Coordinates of C-alpha atoms in Angstrom, one line a residue:
Chain A
M1 CA 9.1 2.2 22.7
K2 CA 9.9 -1.3 21.9
F3 CA 9.0 -3.5 19.1
Y4 CA 8.5 -7.2 19.5
D5 CA 9.3 -8.8 16.1
C6 CA 9.9 -12.2 14.3
R7 CA 11.8 -11.9 11.2
M8 CA 10.4 -14.9 9.5
A9 CA 6.8 -14.2 10.2
P10 CA 4.5 -12.2 7.6
N11 CA 2.5 -10.0 9.9
P12 CA 5.6 -8.3 11.6
R13 CA 6.9 -7.6 8.1
R14 CA 3.9 -5.5 7.5
A15 CA 4.9 -3.2 10.4
R16 CA 8.5 -3.4 9.6
I17 CA 8.0 -1.9 6.1
F18 CA 5.6 0.6 7.4
M19 CA 8.4 1.7 9.8
A20 CA 11.1 1.6 7.1
E21 CA 9.0 3.7 4.8
K22 CA 9.0 6.5 7.6
S23 CA 12.7 5.7 8.9
I24 CA 11.4 4.7 12.3
V25 CA 14.0 2.7 14.0
L26 CA 13.0 1.2 17.2
P27 CA 14.7 -1.3 19.9
T28 CA 13.5 -4.5 18.7
I29 CA 13.2 -7.7 20.6
E30 CA 13.2 -10.9 18.3
V31 CA 10.9 -13.6 19.6
D32 CA 11.4 -17.1 18.1
I33 CA 8.2 -18.4 17.2
V34 CA 9.5 -21.8 15.6
N35 CA 10.5 -22.7 18.9
G36 CA 7.4 -21.5 20.7
E37 CA 9.1 -18.6 22.4
N38 CA 5.7 -16.7 21.8
L39 CA 3.6 -19.2 23.5
R40 CA 5.4 -19.1 27.0
E41 CA 6.4 -16.7 29.6
P42 CA 7.8 -13.9 29.6
F43 CA 6.2 -12.9 26.3
L44 CA 2.7 -14.1 27.3
T45 CA 3.0 -11.3 29.9
V46 CA 3.7 -8.9 26.9
N47 CA 0.9 -10.3 24.9
P48 CA -1.5 -12.9 26.3
R49 CA -2.6 -14.0 23.0
G50 CA 1.0 -14.9 21.9
L51 CA 0.9 -12.8 18.8
L52 CA 3.6 -10.9 16.8
P53 CA 4.2 -8.1 16.2
T54 CA 3.6 -6.2 19.5
L55 CA 4.4 -2.6 20.2
E56 CA 5.4 -1.6 23.7
L57 CA 5.1 2.1 25.0
D58 CA 7.3 3.7 27.6
D59 CA 4.3 3.5 30.1
G60 CA 3.9 -0.1 29.5
T61 CA 0.9 0.0 27.1
H62 CA 1.0 -2.8 24.4
F63 CA -0.6 -2.9 20.9
D64 CA -0.8 -6.3 19.4
E65 CA -2.8 -5.6 15.9
V66 CA -0.6 -4.4 13.0
M67 CA -3.3 -1.8 12.1
A68 CA -3.3 -0.3 15.6
I69 CA 0.6 -0.2 15.7
C70 CA 0.6 1.5 12.4
R71 CA -2.4 3.9 13.3
Y72 CA -0.4 4.8 16.4
L73 CA 2.9 5.5 14.5
E74 CA 1.1 7.3 11.7
E75 CA 0.2 9.9 14.3
L76 CA 3.6 10.1 15.8
Y77 CA 5.6 10.2 12.2
P78 CA 3.0 11.5 9.8
T79 CA 5.3 11.8 6.9
P80 CA 5.2 10.1 4.5
A81 CA 1.4 9.4 5.0
L82 CA 0.8 5.6 4.5
L83 CA -2.8 5.7 5.8
G84 CA -4.0 8.3 3.2
R85 CA -3.7 12.0 2.9
T86 CA -7.5 13.2 2.8
P87 CA -10.7 11.6 4.2
V88 CA -11.6 9.7 1.1
E89 CA -8.0 8.4 0.9
R90 CA -8.0 7.4 4.3
A91 CA -11.4 5.5 3.9
R92 CA -10.1 3.9 0.7
V93 CA -6.8 2.7 2.5
T94 CA -8.9 1.3 5.5
S95 CA -11.0 -0.7 3.0
Y96 CA -8.4 -2.0 0.7
Q97 CA -5.9 -2.8 3.5
R98 CA -8.8 -4.8 5.0
K99 CA -9.5 -6.6 1.8
A100 CA -5.8 -7.5 1.1
E101 CA -5.7 -8.7 4.9
F102 CA -8.6 -10.9 4.7
E103 CA -8.5 -12.2 1.3
G104 CA -4.7 -12.4 0.9
M105 CA -3.0 -12.7 4.3
I106 CA -5.7 -14.6 6.2
A107 CA -6.5 -16.8 3.2
G108 CA -2.8 -17.8 3.0
S109 CA -2.7 -18.4 6.6
E110 CA -5.7 -20.8 6.5
V111 CA -4.0 -22.8 3.6
F112 CA -0.7 -22.8 5.5
R113 CA -1.8 -23.6 9.0
N114 CA -4.5 -26.1 8.1
G115 CA -2.1 -28.2 6.1
H116 CA 0.9 -28.0 8.2
E117 CA 1.7 -30.7 10.7
K118 CA 3.3 -28.4 13.3
F119 CA 0.0 -26.5 13.3
S120 CA -2.2 -29.5 13.6
V121 CA -3.9 -28.3 16.9
R122 CA -2.8 -24.6 16.4
S123 CA -4.6 -23.9 13.3
I124 CA -5.5 -20.4 14.4
P125 CA -3.3 -17.7 15.8
G126 CA -4.2 -16.0 19.1
A127 CA -5.2 -19.1 21.1
P128 CA -2.1 -20.1 23.0
H129 CA -3.8 -22.1 25.6
Q130 CA -6.2 -24.0 23.4
S131 CA -6.0 -26.8 21.0
V132 CA -7.7 -25.7 17.8
P133 CA -7.7 -28.8 15.4
A134 CA -6.8 -28.1 11.8
I135 CA -9.7 -28.0 9.3
P136 CA -8.5 -29.5 6.0
G137 CA -11.6 -28.1 4.2
L138 CA -10.1 -24.8 4.6
I139 CA -7.2 -25.3 2.4
A140 CA -9.4 -25.4 -0.9
R141 CA -11.4 -22.6 0.3
G142 CA -8.3 -20.5 1.0
H143 CA -6.9 -21.3 -2.3
Q144 CA -10.2 -20.2 -3.7
T145 CA -10.2 -17.0 -1.8
I146 CA -6.6 -16.0 -2.9
G147 CA -8.1 -16.4 -6.5
R148 CA -10.5 -13.7 -5.7
F149 CA -7.6 -11.8 -4.2
H150 CA -5.6 -12.1 -7.3
D151 CA -8.5 -11.0 -9.5
W152 CA -9.2 -8.0 -7.3
L153 CA -5.6 -6.9 -7.5
E154 CA -5.2 -7.0 -11.2
N155 CA -8.7 -5.2 -11.6
T156 CA -7.6 -2.4 -9.3
L157 CA -4.1 -2.1 -10.6
S158 CA -5.3 -2.0 -14.1
R159 CA -6.7 1.5 -13.0
S160 CA -3.9 3.0 -10.9
E161 CA -0.3 2.8 -10.3
Y162 CA -0.9 1.8 -6.6
L163 CA -3.8 0.1 -5.1
V164 CA -5.1 3.5 -3.7
G165 CA -4.2 6.0 -6.6
D166 CA -0.6 7.1 -7.5
T167 CA 0.9 6.8 -3.9
Y168 CA 2.2 3.9 -2.1
T169 CA 0.1 3.2 1.0
M170 CA -0.3 0.5 3.7
A171 CA -2.9 -1.3 1.4
D172 CA 0.0 -2.0 -0.8
I173 CA 2.3 -3.1 2.2
T174 CA -0.4 -5.6 3.2
A175 CA -1.0 -6.8 -0.4
Q176 CA 2.7 -7.2 -1.1
C177 CA 3.3 -9.0 2.2
A178 CA 0.4 -11.4 1.5
I179 CA 2.0 -12.3 -1.8
G180 CA 5.5 -12.7 -0.3
F181 CA 3.8 -15.1 2.4
H182 CA 1.8 -17.1 -0.4
A183 CA 5.5 -18.5 -1.4
W184 CA 5.1 -20.5 1.6
I185 CA 2.3 -22.2 0.0
K186 CA 3.6 -22.0 -3.4
V187 CA 1.2 -19.7 -5.0
E188 CA 2.2 -17.0 -7.2
I189 CA 0.7 -14.1 -9.0
P190 CA -0.9 -15.4 -12.2
E191 CA 1.4 -15.0 -15.1
N192 CA -1.2 -13.3 -17.2
H193 CA -1.9 -10.7 -14.4
A194 CA 0.5 -8.0 -16.0
H195 CA -0.6 -5.1 -14.0
T196 CA 0.0 -7.1 -10.6
Q197 CA 3.3 -8.2 -12.0
R198 CA 4.4 -4.7 -12.8
W199 CA 3.2 -3.2 -9.4
F200 CA 4.9 -6.1 -7.5
R201 CA 8.1 -5.5 -9.1
A202 CA 7.9 -1.9 -8.1
V203 CA 7.0 -2.5 -4.5
S204 CA 9.6 -5.1 -4.2
A205 CA 12.3 -2.7 -5.5
R206 CA 11.7 -0.2 -2.9
P207 CA 14.3 -0.2 0.0
S208 CA 11.7 -0.9 2.4
A209 CA 11.0 -4.3 1.1
G210 CA 14.1 -5.5 2.7
A211 CA 12.8 -4.6 6.2
Chain B
M1 CA -24.3 10.6 0.3
K2 CA -26.6 7.6 0.2
F3 CA -26.5 4.5 2.5
Y4 CA -27.3 0.8 1.4
D5 CA -28.7 -0.9 4.2
C6 CA -30.2 -4.3 5.2
R7 CA -32.4 -4.0 8.4
M8 CA -31.9 -7.4 9.5
A9 CA -28.2 -8.0 8.9
P10 CA -25.7 -7.6 11.7
N11 CA -22.9 -5.7 9.9
P12 CA -25.1 -2.7 8.7
R13 CA -26.1 -2.3 12.3
R14 CA -22.7 -1.5 13.2
A15 CA -22.7 1.5 10.9
R16 CA -26.4 2.5 11.8
I17 CA -25.5 2.7 15.5
F18 CA -22.3 4.6 14.7
M19 CA -24.5 7.1 12.7
A20 CA -27.3 7.3 15.3
E21 CA -24.8 8.3 18.0
K22 CA -23.7 11.1 15.8
S23 CA -27.1 12.2 14.6
I24 CA -26.1 11.5 11.0
V25 CA -29.2 10.9 8.9
L26 CA -28.6 9.8 5.4
P27 CA -30.7 8.8 2.5
T28 CA -31.3 5.0 2.8
I29 CA -31.9 2.2 0.4
E30 CA -32.9 -1.1 1.8
V31 CA -31.5 -4.1 0.1
D32 CA -33.3 -7.5 0.5
I33 CA -30.5 -10.0 1.2
V34 CA -32.9 -12.7 2.2
N35 CA -34.3 -12.7 -1.5
G36 CA -30.9 -12.3 -2.9
E37 CA -31.3 -8.4 -4.1
N38 CA -27.6 -8.0 -3.0
L39 CA -26.4 -10.8 -5.4
R40 CA -27.9 -9.4 -8.6
E41 CA -28.1 -6.0 -10.6
P42 CA -28.6 -3.3 -10.0
F43 CA -26.9 -3.8 -6.7
L44 CA -23.9 -5.5 -7.9
T45 CA -23.0 -2.4 -9.9
V46 CA -23.1 -0.5 -6.6
N47 CA -20.9 -3.2 -5.0
P48 CA -19.6 -6.1 -7.1
R49 CA -18.9 -8.1 -3.8
G50 CA -22.6 -8.0 -3.1
L51 CA -22.0 -6.6 0.5
L52 CA -24.0 -4.5 2.9
P53 CA -23.7 -1.7 4.0
T54 CA -22.2 0.4 1.3
L55 CA -21.7 4.1 1.4
E56 CA -22.2 6.1 -1.7
L57 CA -20.6 9.4 -2.1
D58 CA -22.2 12.1 -4.4
D59 CA -19.3 11.6 -6.9
G60 CA -20.2 7.9 -7.2
T61 CA -17.2 6.7 -4.8
H62 CA -18.3 3.6 -2.8
F63 CA -17.0 2.3 0.4
D64 CA -18.1 -1.2 1.4
E65 CA -16.4 -2.0 4.6
V66 CA -17.9 -0.9 7.8
M67 CA -14.7 0.6 9.2
A68 CA -14.0 2.5 6.0
I69 CA -17.4 3.8 6.1
C70 CA -17.0 4.8 9.7
R71 CA -13.6 6.3 9.5
Y72 CA -15.0 8.6 6.6
L73 CA -17.9 9.7 8.7
E74 CA -15.8 10.4 11.8
E75 CA -13.9 12.9 9.8
L76 CA -16.9 14.5 8.5
Y77 CA -18.8 14.4 11.8
P78 CA -16.1 14.3 14.5
T79 CA -18.4 14.7 17.7
P80 CA -18.8 12.7 19.5
A81 CA -15.6 10.8 18.7
L82 CA -16.1 7.1 18.3
L83 CA -12.9 6.0 17.0
G84 CA -10.8 7.5 20.1
R85 CA -9.9 11.1 21.1
T86 CA -6.0 10.6 21.4
P87 CA -3.3 8.7 19.4
V88 CA -3.3 6.0 22.2
E89 CA -7.1 5.8 22.3
R90 CA -7.3 5.6 18.6
A91 CA -4.8 2.8 18.4
R92 CA -6.7 1.1 21.1
V93 CA -10.3 1.4 19.6
T94 CA -8.6 0.1 16.1
S95 CA -7.0 -3.0 18.2
Y96 CA -10.3 -3.7 20.1
Q97 CA -12.7 -3.3 17.2
R98 CA -10.8 -5.6 15.3
K99 CA -10.8 -8.2 18.1
A100 CA -14.6 -7.9 18.5
E101 CA -14.9 -8.3 14.7
F102 CA -12.7 -11.3 14.4
E103 CA -13.7 -13.3 17.5
G104 CA -17.1 -12.1 17.7
M105 CA -18.8 -11.0 14.6
I106 CA -16.9 -13.3 12.2
A107 CA -16.9 -16.3 14.5
G108 CA -20.6 -15.8 14.7
S109 CA -20.8 -15.8 11.0
E110 CA -18.9 -18.9 10.7
V111 CA -21.2 -20.8 13.0
F112 CA -24.4 -19.4 11.4
R113 CA -23.2 -19.8 7.6
N114 CA -21.7 -23.2 7.9
G115 CA -24.8 -24.7 9.6
H116 CA -27.5 -23.2 7.8
E117 CA -29.1 -24.7 4.7
K118 CA -29.7 -21.5 2.9
F119 CA -25.8 -20.8 3.0
S120 CA -24.9 -24.3 1.9
V121 CA -22.9 -23.1 -1.1
R122 CA -22.4 -19.5 0.1
S123 CA -20.6 -19.9 3.3
I124 CA -18.6 -16.9 3.1
P125 CA -19.8 -13.3 2.1
G126 CA -18.2 -11.4 -0.7
A127 CA -18.1 -14.0 -3.4
P128 CA -21.5 -13.7 -5.3
H129 CA -20.3 -15.4 -8.4
Q130 CA -18.8 -18.5 -6.7
S131 CA -19.9 -21.5 -4.9
V132 CA -18.2 -21.8 -1.5
P133 CA -19.3 -25.0 0.1
A134 CA -20.1 -25.2 3.9
I135 CA -17.3 -26.5 6.1
P136 CA -19.2 -28.0 9.2
G137 CA -15.9 -28.1 11.3
L138 CA -16.1 -24.3 11.4
I139 CA -19.2 -24.5 13.7
A140 CA -17.2 -25.9 16.7
R141 CA -14.5 -23.7 15.9
G142 CA -16.5 -20.8 15.8
H143 CA -18.0 -21.5 19.2
Q144 CA -14.7 -22.1 20.7
T145 CA -13.7 -18.7 19.3
I146 CA -16.6 -17.0 20.8
G147 CA -15.6 -18.6 24.1
R148 CA -12.4 -16.5 24.0
F149 CA -14.2 -13.6 23.0
H150 CA -16.5 -13.9 26.0
D151 CA -13.5 -14.3 28.3
W152 CA -11.8 -11.3 26.6
L153 CA -14.9 -9.2 27.2
E154 CA -15.2 -10.0 30.7
N155 CA -11.5 -9.5 31.4
T156 CA -11.6 -6.1 29.6
L157 CA -14.8 -4.8 31.2
S158 CA -13.6 -5.8 34.6
R159 CA -11.3 -3.0 34.4
S160 CA -13.1 -0.2 32.7
E161 CA -16.7 0.9 32.0
Y162 CA -16.5 0.5 28.3
L163 CA -14.0 -1.5 26.3
V164 CA -11.8 1.6 25.9
G165 CA -11.7 3.3 29.2
D166 CA -14.8 5.5 30.3
T167 CA -16.0 6.4 27.0
Y168 CA -18.3 4.4 24.4
T169 CA -16.5 3.7 21.1
M170 CA -16.7 1.8 18.0
A171 CA -15.1 -1.2 19.9
D172 CA -18.1 -1.3 22.0
I173 CA -20.5 -1.0 19.0
T174 CA -18.9 -4.0 17.2
A175 CA -19.0 -6.0 20.3
Q176 CA -22.5 -5.2 21.0
C177 CA -23.7 -6.1 17.4
A178 CA -21.6 -9.3 17.7
I179 CA -23.5 -10.3 20.9
G180 CA -26.9 -9.3 19.3
F181 CA -26.1 -11.4 16.3
H182 CA -25.2 -14.4 18.4
A183 CA -29.0 -14.8 19.2
W184 CA -29.3 -16.1 15.8
I185 CA -27.1 -19.1 16.8
K186 CA -28.5 -19.2 20.4
V187 CA -25.4 -18.2 22.1
E188 CA -25.5 -15.8 25.1
I189 CA -23.3 -14.0 27.3
P190 CA -22.5 -16.6 30.2
E191 CA -24.4 -15.9 33.3
N192 CA -21.4 -15.5 35.5
H193 CA -19.9 -12.8 33.5
A194 CA -21.2 -10.0 35.5
H195 CA -19.1 -7.2 34.1
T196 CA -20.2 -8.2 30.6
Q197 CA -23.7 -8.1 31.7
R198 CA -23.6 -4.8 33.2
W199 CA -22.1 -3.5 30.1
F200 CA -24.3 -5.1 27.6
R201 CA -27.4 -3.7 29.7
A202 CA -25.9 -0.1 29.5
V203 CA -25.0 -0.1 26.0
S204 CA -28.4 -1.8 24.9
A205 CA -30.1 1.0 26.9
R206 CA -28.6 3.7 24.6
P207 CA -30.9 5.3 22.3
S208 CA -28.6 4.3 19.3
A209 CA -29.3 0.6 20.1
G210 CA -32.5 0.9 18.4
A211 CA -30.7 1.9 14.9

C-alpha cells in the first residue's frame, strides 16, 4: 500500500491520526496542493478528482474518501478498534463521525474556501476541471453551522469522556481535526464550553495528535 | 425497534429500500414533515435535529443518520450483504455511497431548498431552532455538481453492472434515490448516458424500489 498525503491539509490528518493510533506506517507520497500538484498529472491518474488523502493498494485499487480508507484499514488492523467495538458503537461512531464531518469539517471548508481569493473559482473540492465560483453567503452560514457543532460537542461531552462513551474513536478524530482546521478561519471552542475544552486538551495530548 | 419514517422524503427511502432488500419489517411511525410535525414535540424528543429517518432501539437509543441505521441493521441482518462482502468491497461501498450522497442527494437538496419558498429560512436540514436563509447561488452550483454526479455514474456503470461490481449495494440505493429525488427539481439522467439508463431501469424494476 501507498498513502498519498498532504501535510498541511485537514482531511489527510484524519487518516494520519487514525493510522498513528494503530501504529500503521505506510510509504507516503507528499502532494503539494498549494502549488496545485493535486490538480495535474501524474496525480490526476491516481485520483481524477484531485483529492487527498488517497490510499493505493498493491493491485492499483484506490480509495479517495477518508472513511473508505479508515474502514479498509480497520479490517486489516483491527486493534485498537476506532470504528466501534459492538454493533451499537459502530452505528454511533458512523453517526457522530458524519455529524463532525458535516457540521465541523465541511462547514469550516465552506467558510475558508468561499472567503479566500486563492479559491475564488475552486470553492468546492473534487472538481479539478471546472470553475466553481465562490458564494460569499456560505461564510455566514458556515459560521452558524459551526455554532451548532460546538453546542452539539459540548452537550455530548457533558455526558461522556469521548464522543462515543469512554473510548477514543474516529468520531473524536474528525471532531478534533475540524477544530484544528477552524484555526485557519480564526474560530475557537467557546471559552465557556468546559467539557469540550477538557476533551480537546485530552485528545491533543495523545501522541497521535502530532501525526 | 421502531422506524420513524416520512413516505415522501428522499432520505427515509434509502433506509426503506435497504430494509426491503433484507425483508426487514419494523413498526413504523409516519412523521408529517409537510406540516412541520418533525419540527415540534413529541418528535424533537426522539430527534432534537428534527431529521428523518430515525431508528429507535428498544432501550431508547436513537440513530438519525441513514448510514448509521443501515450499518446497525447490516450487522443484525447480514443477508444479503448491502455494505460489501470483502474489505475491498466494503471500502468501495463506503466511498461510492458517500459520493452519491454528496454529489447526488445533497446537491439535489441544495437546488431544491434554496429555490423553494417553503424553505426560504430553512435552507438546510437539521437546524429546527434556527433561521437559515436560502442562498440562491447554491442552485446553479448544485446543478453543476449533479452534472459531475451524472458523469461519474456513467463512467462507473460503463465498467460494471452495478456501482460496486456485479452486486447491488447501498451505493446503488443512494444513487437511485438521488435520481428519484431529482424529479422534484426536473433533472433527469442525460439521454445519451446509456449505461446509467440501463442501470436505472434495472434498479427501478427491483421489488424494493417500491418501498
